[in-house]
Amino acid sequence: MKGIVFTEFLTLVENKFGLDVADQIIEESNLESNGAYTSVGTYDFSEMLSLLSNLSALSKISVDDLLQIYAEHFFDVLLKSYPHFFKTHNDPIEFLSVVESHIHVEVLKIYPDAELPSFKVLEKTKDKLIMVYTSSRAMYTFGLGLMHKTFKHYNCKANILVEKIKEDGTQVKFSINKI
Ligand code: HEM
């Protein structure tokens, strides 16, 4: 997993929960990296899982909810770092439908070792998008947070139905309806 995902996560933890909490979860996680992340480095995904589960135990917020909260912060980072991806689309359904075929393809050119999920489009109309998320990392609530922020960014709203295809969350169906 790319370092930027860790550095921004710890920034969010510091801002929302305080520096002490950030230090405590780093300590409790027994990280191989010792929590010394650089945004361009690559680290084991298990470190993110340890940080999330320790923060969850401390904050009493589920890992899934934490991932969704984190995604809302990460969206702002993406918007600032990669504004051109958002400028080439003027509609959230159009934008979300090309995450797999265009956006993450470009991300792989920038970070060849990025570990990205797949989003297969099953159905697309002007106001509706059905996609299947697949990833061994089961970060679908991170995807959900990014989707909600995408609609906010384009000044629209959506109902997003989340249905697990696999119980462990490694495959999930998103049914997105623009309101
Ligand atoms: C992960 C880039 C938009 C869903 C990531 C990662 C990067 C990235 C760098 C981390 C990869 C790693 O650590 O190895 C971008 C950029 C975007 C964008 C530049 C737009 C400008 C989106 C959107 C969605 C999405 C709109 C949701 C539909 C995800 C998910 C992950 C991820 C769920 C977590 C990894 C996983 O589940 O396997 N993305 N992304 N991304 N992205 Fe995107």
PDB file of C-alpha atoms and ligand atoms in Angstrom:
ATOM      1  CA  MET A   1       0.000   0.000   0.000  1.00  0.00           C
ATOM      2  CA  LYS A   2       1.316   3.433  -0.942  1.00  0.00           C
ATOM      3  CA  GLY A   3       2.821   5.669   1.717  1.00  0.00           C
ATOM      4  CA  ILE A   4       0.402   8.501   0.934  1.00  0.00           C
ATOM      5  CA  VAL A   5      -2.444   6.324   2.256  1.00  0.00           C
ATOM      6  CA  PHE A   6      -0.562   5.986   5.575  1.00  0.00           C
ATOM      7  CA  THR A   7       0.664   9.582   5.890  1.00  0.00           C
ATOM      8  CA  GLU A   8      -2.796  10.999   5.178  1.00  0.00           C
ATOM      9  CA  PHE A   9      -4.396   8.486   7.552  1.00  0.00           C
ATOM     10  CA  LEU A  10      -2.114   9.589  10.386  1.00  0.00           C
ATOM     11  CA  THR A  11      -2.788  13.261   9.551  1.00  0.00           C
ATOM     12  CA  LEU A  12      -6.511  12.584   9.859  1.00  0.00           C
ATOM     13  CA  VAL A  13      -6.039  10.706  13.158  1.00  0.00           C
ATOM     14  CA  GLU A  14      -3.969  13.601  14.552  1.00  0.00           C
ATOM     15  CA  ASN A  15      -6.556  16.181  13.485  1.00  0.00           C
ATOM     16  CA  LYS A  16      -9.658  14.260  14.588  1.00  0.00           C
ATOM     17  CA  PHE A  17      -8.432  12.291  17.598  1.00  0.00           C
ATOM     18  CA  GLY A  18      -5.231  14.098  18.637  1.00  0.00           C
ATOM     19  CA  LEU A  19      -1.495  13.507  18.520  1.00  0.00           C
ATOM     20  CA  ASP A  20      -1.595  11.248  21.615  1.00  0.00           C
ATOM     21  CA  VAL A  21      -4.027   8.852  19.940  1.00  0.00           C
ATOM     22  CA  ALA A  22      -1.884   8.781  16.781  1.00  0.00           C
ATOM     23  CA  ASP A  23       1.205   7.950  18.876  1.00  0.00           C
ATOM     24  CA  GLN A  24      -0.690   5.339  20.886  1.00  0.00           C
ATOM     25  CA  ILE A  25      -2.005   3.412  17.874  1.00  0.00           C
ATOM     26  CA  ILE A  26       1.444   3.459  16.249  1.00  0.00           C
ATOM     27  CA  GLU A  27       2.925   2.022  19.437  1.00  0.00           C
ATOM     28  CA  GLU A  28       0.224  -0.631  19.875  1.00  0.00           C
ATOM     29  CA  SER A  29       0.461  -1.736  16.242  1.00  0.00           C
ATOM     30  CA  ASN A  30       4.069  -3.039  16.463  1.00  0.00           C
ATOM     31  CA  LEU A  31       4.784  -1.835  12.945  1.00  0.00           C
ATOM     32  CA  GLU A  32       7.725  -3.049  10.914  1.00  0.00           C
ATOM     33  CA  SER A  33       8.087   0.516   9.599  1.00  0.00           C
ATOM     34  CA  ASN A  34       7.766   1.929  13.158  1.00  0.00           C
ATOM     35  CA  GLY A  35       5.214   4.307  11.673  1.00  0.00           C
ATOM     36  CA  ALA A  36       7.885   6.321   9.840  1.00  0.00           C
ATOM     37  CA  TYR A  37       6.078   6.608   6.498  1.00  0.00           C
ATOM     38  CA  THR A  38       7.014   8.686   3.464  1.00  0.00           C
ATOM     39  CA  SER A  39       4.329   9.488   0.903  1.00  0.00           C
ATOM     40  CA  VAL A  40       6.263   7.859  -1.971  1.00  0.00           C
ATOM     41  CA  GLY A  41       7.214   4.665  -0.085  1.00  0.00           C
ATOM     42  CA  THR A  42       5.325   1.358  -0.166  1.00  0.00           C
ATOM     43  CA  TYR A  43       4.344  -0.523   2.993  1.00  0.00           C
ATOM     44  CA  ASP A  44       2.596  -3.710   3.935  1.00  0.00           C
ATOM     45  CA  PHE A  45      -1.204  -3.486   3.921  1.00  0.00           C
ATOM     46  CA  SER A  46      -1.247  -5.384   7.243  1.00  0.00           C
ATOM     47  CA  GLU A  47       0.166  -2.215   8.872  1.00  0.00           C
ATOM     48  CA  MET A  48      -2.953  -0.296   7.821  1.00  0.00           C
ATOM     49  CA  LEU A  49      -5.142  -3.065   9.247  1.00  0.00           C
ATOM     50  CA  SER A  50      -3.291  -2.903  12.596  1.00  0.00           C
ATOM     51  CA  LEU A  51      -3.584   0.889  12.778  1.00  0.00           C
ATOM     52  CA  LEU A  52      -7.295   0.727  11.902  1.00  0.00           C
ATOM     53  CA  SER A  53      -8.129  -2.005  14.407  1.00  0.00           C
ATOM     54  CA  ASN A  54      -6.264  -0.249  17.229  1.00  0.00           C
ATOM     55  CA  LEU A  55      -7.984   3.050  16.412  1.00  0.00           C
ATOM     56  CA  SER A  56     -11.309   1.221  16.298  1.00  0.00           C
ATOM     57  CA  ALA A  57     -10.734  -0.300  19.755  1.00  0.00           C
ATOM     58  CA  LEU A  58      -9.783   3.094  21.168  1.00  0.00           C
ATOM     59  CA  SER A  59     -12.487   5.192  19.513  1.00  0.00           C
ATOM     60  CA  LYS A  60     -15.288   2.568  19.581  1.00  0.00           C
ATOM     61  CA  ILE A  61     -15.920   3.357  15.896  1.00  0.00           C
ATOM     62  CA  SER A  62     -16.036   0.315  13.596  1.00  0.00           C
ATOM     63  CA  VAL A  63     -13.212  -0.209  11.067  1.00  0.00           C
ATOM     64  CA  ASP A  64     -15.748   0.130   8.232  1.00  0.00           C
ATOM     65  CA  ASP A  65     -16.975   3.484   9.569  1.00  0.00           C
ATOM     66  CA  LEU A  66     -13.385   4.664  10.095  1.00  0.00           C
ATOM     67  CA  LEU A  67     -12.578   3.785   6.477  1.00  0.00           C
ATOM     68  CA  GLN A  68     -15.558   5.791   5.277  1.00  0.00           C
ATOM     69  CA  ILE A  69     -14.543   8.803   7.399  1.00  0.00           C
ATOM     70  CA  TYR A  70     -10.974   8.449   6.133  1.00  0.00           C
ATOM     71  CA  ALA A  71     -12.140   8.302   2.492  1.00  0.00           C
ATOM     72  CA  GLU A  72     -13.846  11.676   2.892  1.00  0.00           C
ATOM     73  CA  HIS A  73     -10.517  13.163   3.946  1.00  0.00           C
ATOM     74  CA  PHE A  74      -8.608  11.258   1.216  1.00  0.00           C
ATOM     75  CA  PHE A  75     -10.971  12.630  -1.444  1.00  0.00           C
ATOM     76  CA  ASP A  76      -9.850  16.189  -0.626  1.00  0.00           C
ATOM     77  CA  VAL A  77      -6.232  15.060  -0.949  1.00  0.00           C
ATOM     78  CA  LEU A  78      -6.973  13.506  -4.373  1.00  0.00           C
ATOM     79  CA  LEU A  79      -8.802  16.636  -5.496  1.00  0.00           C
ATOM     80  CA  LYS A  80      -5.859  18.830  -4.534  1.00  0.00           C
ATOM     81  CA  SER A  81      -3.183  16.516  -5.952  1.00  0.00           C
ATOM     82  CA  TYR A  82      -4.945  15.409  -9.147  1.00  0.00           C
ATOM     83  CA  PRO A  83      -7.443  18.171 -10.128  1.00  0.00           C
ATOM     84  CA  HIS A  84      -7.222  17.294 -13.846  1.00  0.00           C
ATOM     85  CA  PHE A  85      -8.941  13.914 -13.279  1.00  0.00           C
ATOM     86  CA  PHE A  86     -12.006  15.744 -11.982  1.00  0.00           C
ATOM     87  CA  LYS A  87     -11.912  18.520 -14.579  1.00  0.00           C
ATOM     88  CA  THR A  88     -12.143  16.086 -17.513  1.00  0.00           C
ATOM     89  CA  HIS A  89     -15.594  14.941 -16.312  1.00  0.00           C
ATOM     90  CA  ASN A  90     -18.547  17.123 -15.439  1.00  0.00           C
ATOM     91  CA  ASP A  91     -20.836  14.470 -14.027  1.00  0.00           C
ATOM     92  CA  PRO A  92     -20.360  12.107 -11.036  1.00  0.00           C
ATOM     93  CA  ILE A  93     -21.791   9.051 -12.813  1.00  0.00           C
ATOM     94  CA  GLU A  94     -19.399   9.608 -15.740  1.00  0.00           C
ATOM     95  CA  PHE A  95     -16.485  10.096 -13.355  1.00  0.00           C
ATOM     96  CA  LEU A  96     -17.224   7.012 -11.218  1.00  0.00           C
ATOM     97  CA  SER A  97     -17.795   4.807 -14.262  1.00  0.00           C
ATOM     98  CA  VAL A  98     -14.201   5.388 -15.443  1.00  0.00           C
ATOM     99  CA  VAL A  99     -12.404   4.806 -12.115  1.00  0.00           C
ATOM    100  CA  GLU A 100     -11.414   1.311 -13.318  1.00  0.00           C
ATOM    101  CA  SER A 101     -10.808   1.995 -17.016  1.00  0.00           C
ATOM    102  CA  HIS A 102      -9.179   5.418 -16.792  1.00  0.00           C
ATOM    103  CA  ILE A 103      -8.378   6.861 -13.358  1.00  0.00           C
ATOM    104  CA  HIS A 104      -6.750   3.899 -11.654  1.00  0.00           C
ATOM    105  CA  VAL A 105      -4.987   3.058 -14.948  1.00  0.00           C
ATOM    106  CA  GLU A 106      -3.358   6.498 -14.781  1.00  0.00           C
ATOM    107  CA  VAL A 107      -2.591   5.964 -11.070  1.00  0.00           C
ATOM    108  CA  LEU A 108      -0.682   2.791 -11.999  1.00  0.00           C
ATOM    109  CA  LYS A 109       1.486   4.836 -14.392  1.00  0.00           C
ATOM    110  CA  ILE A 110       2.395   7.166 -11.518  1.00  0.00           C
ATOM    111  CA  TYR A 111       2.750   4.371  -8.887  1.00  0.00           C
ATOM    112  CA  PRO A 112       3.469   1.060 -10.690  1.00  0.00           C
ATOM    113  CA  ASP A 113       3.305  -0.849  -7.387  1.00  0.00           C
ATOM    114  CA  ALA A 114      -0.090   0.551  -6.289  1.00  0.00           C
ATOM    115  CA  GLU A 115      -2.568  -2.088  -5.126  1.00  0.00           C
ATOM    116  CA  LEU A 116      -5.850  -1.026  -6.619  1.00  0.00           C
ATOM    117  CA  PRO A 117      -9.342  -2.520  -6.512  1.00  0.00           C
ATOM    118  CA  SER A 118     -11.368  -3.389  -9.582  1.00  0.00           C
ATOM    119  CA  PHE A 119     -14.723  -1.699 -10.320  1.00  0.00           C
ATOM    120  CA  LYS A 120     -16.612  -3.529 -13.084  1.00  0.00           C
ATOM    121  CA  VAL A 121     -19.542  -1.602 -14.542  1.00  0.00           C
ATOM    122  CA  LEU A 122     -22.658  -3.805 -14.874  1.00  0.00           C
ATOM    123  CA  GLU A 123     -25.147  -1.113 -15.842  1.00  0.00           C
ATOM    124  CA  LYS A 124     -24.932   2.594 -16.641  1.00  0.00           C
ATOM    125  CA  THR A 125     -27.561   5.183 -17.549  1.00  0.00           C
ATOM    126  CA  LYS A 126     -27.637   8.971 -17.124  1.00  0.00           C
ATOM    127  CA  ASP A 127     -28.782   8.664 -13.488  1.00  0.00           C
ATOM    128  CA  LYS A 128     -27.803   5.152 -12.502  1.00  0.00           C
ATOM    129  CA  LEU A 129     -24.602   3.157 -12.155  1.00  0.00           C
ATOM    130  CA  ILE A 130     -24.203  -0.424 -10.963  1.00  0.00           C
ATOM    131  CA  MET A 131     -20.609  -1.533 -10.277  1.00  0.00           C
ATOM    132  CA  VAL A 132     -18.969  -4.527  -8.657  1.00  0.00           C
ATOM    133  CA  TYR A 133     -15.996  -3.816  -6.386  1.00  0.00           C
ATOM    134  CA  THR A 134     -13.383  -6.577  -6.052  1.00  0.00           C
ATOM    135  CA  SER A 135     -10.271  -6.376  -3.871  1.00  0.00           C
ATOM    136  CA  SER A 136      -8.502  -8.671  -1.418  1.00  0.00           C
ATOM    137  CA  ARG A 137      -8.226  -5.618   0.865  1.00  0.00           C
ATOM    138  CA  ALA A 138     -12.032  -5.396   1.376  1.00  0.00           C
ATOM    139  CA  MET A 139     -11.901  -1.583   1.598  1.00  0.00           C
ATOM    140  CA  TYR A 140     -15.347  -1.124   0.063  1.00  0.00           C
ATOM    141  CA  THR A 141     -16.460   1.430   2.683  1.00  0.00           C
ATOM    142  CA  PHE A 142     -13.420   3.485   1.632  1.00  0.00           C
ATOM    143  CA  GLY A 143     -14.883   3.331  -1.908  1.00  0.00           C
ATOM    144  CA  LEU A 144     -18.318   4.294  -0.523  1.00  0.00           C
ATOM    145  CA  GLY A 145     -16.878   7.396   1.171  1.00  0.00           C
ATOM    146  CA  LEU A 146     -15.118   8.410  -2.058  1.00  0.00           C
ATOM    147  CA  MET A 147     -18.373   7.950  -3.999  1.00  0.00           C
ATOM    148  CA  HIS A 148     -20.374  10.146  -1.602  1.00  0.00           C
ATOM    149  CA  LYS A 149     -17.734  12.869  -1.777  1.00  0.00           C
ATOM    150  CA  THR A 150     -17.675  12.620  -5.580  1.00  0.00           C
ATOM    151  CA  PHE A 151     -21.404  13.475  -5.664  1.00  0.00           C
ATOM    152  CA  LYS A 152     -20.862  16.336  -3.204  1.00  0.00           C
ATOM    153  CA  HIS A 153     -18.023  17.655  -5.372  1.00  0.00           C
ATOM    154  CA  TYR A 154     -20.328  17.806  -8.418  1.00  0.00           C
ATOM    155  CA  ASN A 155     -23.119  19.361  -6.290  1.00  0.00           C
ATOM    156  CA  CYS A 156     -25.453  16.371  -6.570  1.00  0.00           C
ATOM    157  CA  LYS A 157     -26.845  13.710  -4.292  1.00  0.00           C
ATOM    158  CA  ALA A 158     -27.229   9.951  -4.641  1.00  0.00           C
ATOM    159  CA  ASN A 159     -28.671   6.902  -2.959  1.00  0.00           C
ATOM    160  CA  ILE A 160     -25.986   4.227  -2.831  1.00  0.00           C
ATOM    161  CA  LEU A 161     -27.056   0.676  -2.048  1.00  0.00           C
ATOM    162  CA  VAL A 162     -24.238  -1.596  -0.854  1.00  0.00           C
ATOM    163  CA  GLU A 163     -24.707  -5.378  -1.180  1.00  0.00           C
ATOM    164  CA  LYS A 164     -21.985  -7.822  -0.201  1.00  0.00           C
ATOM    165  CA  ILE A 165     -21.489 -10.545  -2.789  1.00  0.00           C
ATOM    166  CA  LYS A 166     -18.828 -12.142  -0.589  1.00  0.00           C
ATOM    167  CA  GLU A 167     -19.412 -12.047   3.173  1.00  0.00           C
ATOM    168  CA  ASP A 168     -15.817 -10.908   3.884  1.00  0.00           C
ATOM    169  CA  GLY A 169     -16.318  -7.758   1.782  1.00  0.00           C
ATOM    170  CA  THR A 170     -13.815  -8.666  -0.926  1.00  0.00           C
ATOM    171  CA  GLN A 171     -16.599  -8.454  -3.533  1.00  0.00           C
ATOM    172  CA  VAL A 172     -19.406  -5.908  -3.189  1.00  0.00           C
ATOM    173  CA  LYS A 173     -22.132  -4.578  -5.491  1.00  0.00           C
ATOM    174  CA  PHE A 174     -22.779  -0.814  -5.518  1.00  0.00           C
ATOM    175  CA  SER A 175     -26.108   0.417  -6.946  1.00  0.00           C
ATOM    176  CA  ILE A 176     -25.840   4.163  -7.326  1.00  0.00           C
ATOM    177  CA  ASN A 177     -28.917   6.261  -8.100  1.00  0.00           C
ATOM    178  CA  LYS A 178     -28.600   9.985  -8.673  1.00  0.00           C
ATOM    179  CA  ILE A 179     -31.391  11.929  -6.930  1.00  0.00           C
TER     180      ILE A 179
HETATM  181  C1  HEM B   1      -6.949   3.145  -3.590  1.00  0.00           C
HETATM  182  C2  HEM B   1      -5.803   6.896  -6.419  1.00  0.00           C
HETATM  183  C3  HEM B   1     -10.494   7.764  -7.208  1.00  0.00           C
HETATM  184  C4  HEM B   1     -11.588   3.629  -4.944  1.00  0.00           C
HETATM  185  C5  HEM B   1      -6.254   4.132  -4.222  1.00  0.00           C
HETATM  186  C6  HEM B   1      -4.834   4.388  -4.021  1.00  0.00           C
HETATM  187  C7  HEM B   1      -4.502   5.441  -4.820  1.00  0.00           C
HETATM  188  C8  HEM B   1      -5.708   5.849  -5.528  1.00  0.00           C
HETATM  189  C9  HEM B   1      -3.119   6.097  -4.973  1.00  0.00           C
HETATM  190  C10 HEM B   1      -3.888   3.625  -3.064  1.00  0.00           C
HETATM  191  C11 HEM B   1      -3.241   2.435  -3.762  1.00  0.00           C
HETATM  192  C12 HEM B   1      -2.181   1.782  -2.896  1.00  0.00           C
HETATM  193  O1  HEM B   1      -2.048   2.152  -1.745  1.00  0.00           O
HETATM  194  O2  HEM B   1      -1.419   0.892  -3.365  1.00  0.00           O
HETATM  195  C13 HEM B   1      -6.969   7.467  -6.881  1.00  0.00           C
HETATM  196  C14 HEM B   1      -7.066   8.715  -7.630  1.00  0.00           C
HETATM  197  C15 HEM B   1      -8.398   8.971  -7.823  1.00  0.00           C
HETATM  198  C16 HEM B   1      -9.129   7.856  -7.216  1.00  0.00           C
HETATM  199  C17 HEM B   1      -5.873   9.560  -8.061  1.00  0.00           C
HETATM  200  C18 HEM B   1      -9.092  10.136  -8.486  1.00  0.00           C
HETATM  201  C19 HEM B   1      -8.495  11.223  -8.889  1.00  0.00           C
HETATM  202  C20 HEM B   1     -11.198   6.724  -6.654  1.00  0.00           C
HETATM  203  C21 HEM B   1     -12.641   6.640  -6.595  1.00  0.00           C
HETATM  204  C22 HEM B   1     -12.952   5.463  -5.983  1.00  0.00           C
HETATM  205  C23 HEM B   1     -11.701   4.814  -5.632  1.00  0.00           C
HETATM  206  C24 HEM B   1     -13.618   7.699  -7.111  1.00  0.00           C
HETATM  207  C25 HEM B   1     -14.309   4.869  -5.701  1.00  0.00           C
HETATM  208  C26 HEM B   1     -15.169   4.589  -6.612  1.00  0.00           C
HETATM  209  C27 HEM B   1     -10.440   3.179  -4.315  1.00  0.00           C
HETATM  210  C28 HEM B   1     -10.413   2.148  -3.281  1.00  0.00           C
HETATM  211  C29 HEM B   1      -9.066   2.009  -2.900  1.00  0.00           C
HETATM  212  C30 HEM B   1      -8.310   2.966  -3.699  1.00  0.00           C
HETATM  213  C31 HEM B   1     -11.630   1.408  -2.729  1.00  0.00           C
HETATM  214  C32 HEM B   1      -8.494   1.104  -1.779  1.00  0.00           C
HETATM  215  C33 HEM B   1      -7.740  -0.106  -2.269  1.00  0.00           C
HETATM  216  C34 HEM B   1      -8.597  -1.355  -2.416  1.00  0.00           C
HETATM  217  O3  HEM B   1      -9.814  -1.339  -2.092  1.00  0.00           O
HETATM  218  O4  HEM B   1      -8.053  -2.376  -2.890  1.00  0.00           O
HETATM  219  N1  HEM B   1      -6.750   5.016  -5.155  1.00  0.00           N
HETATM  220  N2  HEM B   1      -8.231   6.961  -6.678  1.00  0.00           N
HETATM  221  N3  HEM B   1     -10.660   5.598  -6.066  1.00  0.00           N
HETATM  222  N4  HEM B   1      -9.163   3.639  -4.548  1.00  0.00           N
HETATM  223 FE1  HEM B   1      -8.676   5.186  -5.764  1.00  0.00          FE
END
